[in-house]
Amino acid sequence: MIKIYHNPRCSKSRQGVALLENSGKEFKIVKYLDAVPSEKELTEIIKLLNISPIELVRKSEKIWKENYKGKELSDSEIIKAMIQNPKLIERPIIINKNKAVIGRPTENISTII
């Protein structure tokens, strides 16, 4: 089943949900600010996305700028920062079987559904 890591306050994330609804395919919404992924789960998502952890960070967030920007952080430390501050996780993330994309732009979602 398709899974979308969703933040209802984000317009791109809402667009992602709408695209999935219009696709007619079954999917599950994970509101990741409420159900924060575990370290293992986030590591798996990053592997599926085929990116480094820093590429999943929303670097424009105030939390990042005030606490992490300019620091030398290991991949593990970046993942821990995202778990402690889930607002830092780029969104939406869509997973379909063994493939994943960040839904920015929304058209990326069409490549895996």
mmCIF file of C-alpha atoms in Angstrom:
data_model
loop_
_atom_site.group_PDB
_atom_site.id
_atom_site.type_symbol
_atom_site.label_atom_id
_atom_site.label_comp_id
_atom_site.label_asym_id
_atom_site.label_seq_id
_atom_site.Cartn_x
_atom_site.Cartn_y
_atom_site.Cartn_z
ATOM 1 C CA MET A 1 0.000 0.000 0.000
ATOM 2 C CA ILE A 2 1.101 3.553 -0.733
ATOM 3 C CA LYS A 3 2.020 5.624 2.311
ATOM 4 C CA ILE A 4 2.283 9.417 2.510
ATOM 5 C CA TYR A 5 4.078 11.192 5.332
ATOM 6 C CA HIS A 6 1.863 14.246 5.580
ATOM 7 C CA ASN A 7 1.686 17.593 7.352
ATOM 8 C CA PRO A 8 -1.861 18.977 6.952
ATOM 9 C CA ARG A 9 -0.583 22.560 7.389
ATOM 10 C CA CYS A 10 1.677 22.268 4.315
ATOM 11 C CA SER A 11 0.138 23.144 0.935
ATOM 12 C CA LYS A 12 2.495 20.810 -0.979
ATOM 13 C CA SER A 13 1.590 17.997 1.382
ATOM 14 C CA ARG A 14 -2.143 18.667 0.897
ATOM 15 C CA GLN A 15 -1.572 18.669 -2.873
ATOM 16 C CA GLY A 16 0.126 15.289 -2.513
ATOM 17 C CA VAL A 17 -2.868 13.849 -0.663
ATOM 18 C CA ALA A 18 -5.219 15.260 -3.328
ATOM 19 C CA LEU A 19 -3.147 13.692 -6.102
ATOM 20 C CA LEU A 20 -3.285 10.322 -4.337
ATOM 21 C CA GLU A 21 -7.049 10.652 -3.781
ATOM 22 C CA ASN A 22 -7.540 11.428 -7.465
ATOM 23 C CA SER A 23 -5.406 8.433 -8.466
ATOM 24 C CA GLY A 24 -8.045 6.097 -7.053
ATOM 25 C CA LYS A 25 -5.330 4.010 -5.396
ATOM 26 C CA GLU A 26 -5.480 2.962 -1.786
ATOM 27 C CA PHE A 27 -3.102 4.834 0.490
ATOM 28 C CA LYS A 28 -2.381 5.491 4.124
ATOM 29 C CA ILE A 29 -1.730 8.929 5.605
ATOM 30 C CA VAL A 30 0.920 9.214 8.309
ATOM 31 C CA LYS A 31 0.772 12.537 10.130
ATOM 32 C CA TYR A 32 4.447 12.449 10.999
ATOM 33 C CA LEU A 33 4.305 15.411 13.400
ATOM 34 C CA ASP A 34 1.964 13.338 15.602
ATOM 35 C CA ALA A 35 3.419 9.891 14.839
ATOM 36 C CA VAL A 36 7.128 10.723 14.621
ATOM 37 C CA PRO A 37 9.078 8.033 12.756
ATOM 38 C CA SER A 38 11.571 6.008 14.760
ATOM 39 C CA GLU A 39 15.270 6.277 14.004
ATOM 40 C CA LYS A 40 15.087 2.926 12.200
ATOM 41 C CA GLU A 41 12.037 3.974 10.166
ATOM 42 C CA LEU A 42 13.552 7.326 9.169
ATOM 43 C CA THR A 43 16.805 5.618 8.180
ATOM 44 C CA GLU A 44 14.825 3.217 5.969
ATOM 45 C CA ILE A 45 12.938 6.109 4.368
ATOM 46 C CA ILE A 46 16.224 7.863 3.588
ATOM 47 C CA LYS A 47 17.551 4.659 1.997
ATOM 48 C CA LEU A 48 14.405 4.319 -0.133
ATOM 49 C CA LEU A 49 14.742 7.949 -1.210
ATOM 50 C CA ASN A 50 18.380 7.228 -2.116
ATOM 51 C CA ILE A 51 19.558 10.480 -0.539
ATOM 52 C CA SER A 52 21.743 11.499 2.364
ATOM 53 C CA PRO A 53 20.015 12.559 5.611
ATOM 54 C CA ILE A 54 20.911 16.235 5.116
ATOM 55 C CA GLU A 55 18.925 16.218 1.853
ATOM 56 C CA LEU A 56 15.744 15.467 3.835
ATOM 57 C CA VAL A 57 16.212 18.442 6.174
ATOM 58 C CA ARG A 58 14.139 21.601 5.763
ATOM 59 C CA LYS A 59 17.047 24.002 6.184
ATOM 60 C CA SER A 60 14.821 27.090 6.141
ATOM 61 C CA GLU A 61 13.151 26.089 9.414
ATOM 62 C CA LYS A 62 13.937 28.322 12.393
ATOM 63 C CA ILE A 63 14.883 25.253 14.485
ATOM 64 C CA TRP A 64 17.575 24.325 11.957
ATOM 65 C CA LYS A 65 18.954 27.835 11.634
ATOM 66 C CA GLU A 66 19.134 28.382 15.399
ATOM 67 C CA ASN A 67 20.431 24.979 16.491
ATOM 68 C CA TYR A 68 22.187 23.152 13.666
ATOM 69 C CA LYS A 69 23.179 25.420 10.779
ATOM 70 C CA GLY A 70 26.926 25.582 10.226
ATOM 71 C CA LYS A 71 27.696 22.659 12.532
ATOM 72 C CA GLU A 72 29.548 19.516 11.457
ATOM 73 C CA LEU A 73 26.933 16.793 12.013
ATOM 74 C CA SER A 74 27.147 13.090 11.276
ATOM 75 C CA ASP A 75 24.319 11.371 9.394
ATOM 76 C CA SER A 76 23.212 9.828 12.688
ATOM 77 C CA GLU A 77 23.122 13.242 14.390
ATOM 78 C CA ILE A 78 21.070 14.680 11.521
ATOM 79 C CA ILE A 79 18.572 11.808 11.765
ATOM 80 C CA LYS A 80 18.310 12.314 15.542
ATOM 81 C CA ALA A 81 17.723 16.048 14.991
ATOM 82 C CA MET A 82 14.830 15.252 12.622
ATOM 83 C CA ILE A 83 13.304 12.835 15.133
ATOM 84 C CA GLN A 84 13.582 15.364 17.970
ATOM 85 C CA ASN A 85 12.232 18.116 15.682
ATOM 86 C CA PRO A 86 9.993 16.457 13.059
ATOM 87 C CA LYS A 87 9.236 19.868 11.518
ATOM 88 C CA LEU A 88 12.701 19.533 9.994
ATOM 89 C CA ILE A 89 11.606 16.585 7.827
ATOM 90 C CA GLU A 90 10.913 17.561 4.215
ATOM 91 C CA ARG A 91 7.380 16.788 3.120
ATOM 92 C CA PRO A 92 5.448 15.107 1.766
ATOM 93 C CA ILE A 93 7.230 11.774 1.463
ATOM 94 C CA ILE A 94 5.447 9.112 -0.557
ATOM 95 C CA ILE A 95 6.408 5.447 -0.355
ATOM 96 C CA ASN A 96 5.131 2.760 -2.686
ATOM 97 C CA LYS A 97 6.618 -0.685 -2.038
ATOM 98 C CA ASN A 98 10.394 -0.281 -2.375
ATOM 99 C CA LYS A 99 10.322 3.192 -3.938
ATOM 100 C CA ALA A 100 10.001 6.621 -2.365
ATOM 101 C CA VAL A 101 9.930 10.256 -3.462
ATOM 102 C CA ILE A 102 9.658 13.655 -1.885
ATOM 103 C CA GLY A 103 6.520 15.230 -3.317
ATOM 104 C CA ARG A 104 8.202 18.524 -4.245
ATOM 105 C CA PRO A 105 7.242 19.203 -6.933
ATOM 106 C CA THR A 106 3.949 17.321 -6.664
ATOM 107 C CA GLU A 107 4.599 15.736 -10.082
ATOM 108 C CA ASN A 108 7.284 13.557 -8.435
ATOM 109 C CA ILE A 109 4.486 11.507 -6.866
ATOM 110 C CA SER A 110 3.225 10.365 -10.262
ATOM 111 C CA THR A 111 6.543 8.602 -10.882
ATOM 112 C CA ILE A 112 5.837 5.942 -8.234
ATOM 113 C CA ILE A 113 2.058 5.441 -8.134
#
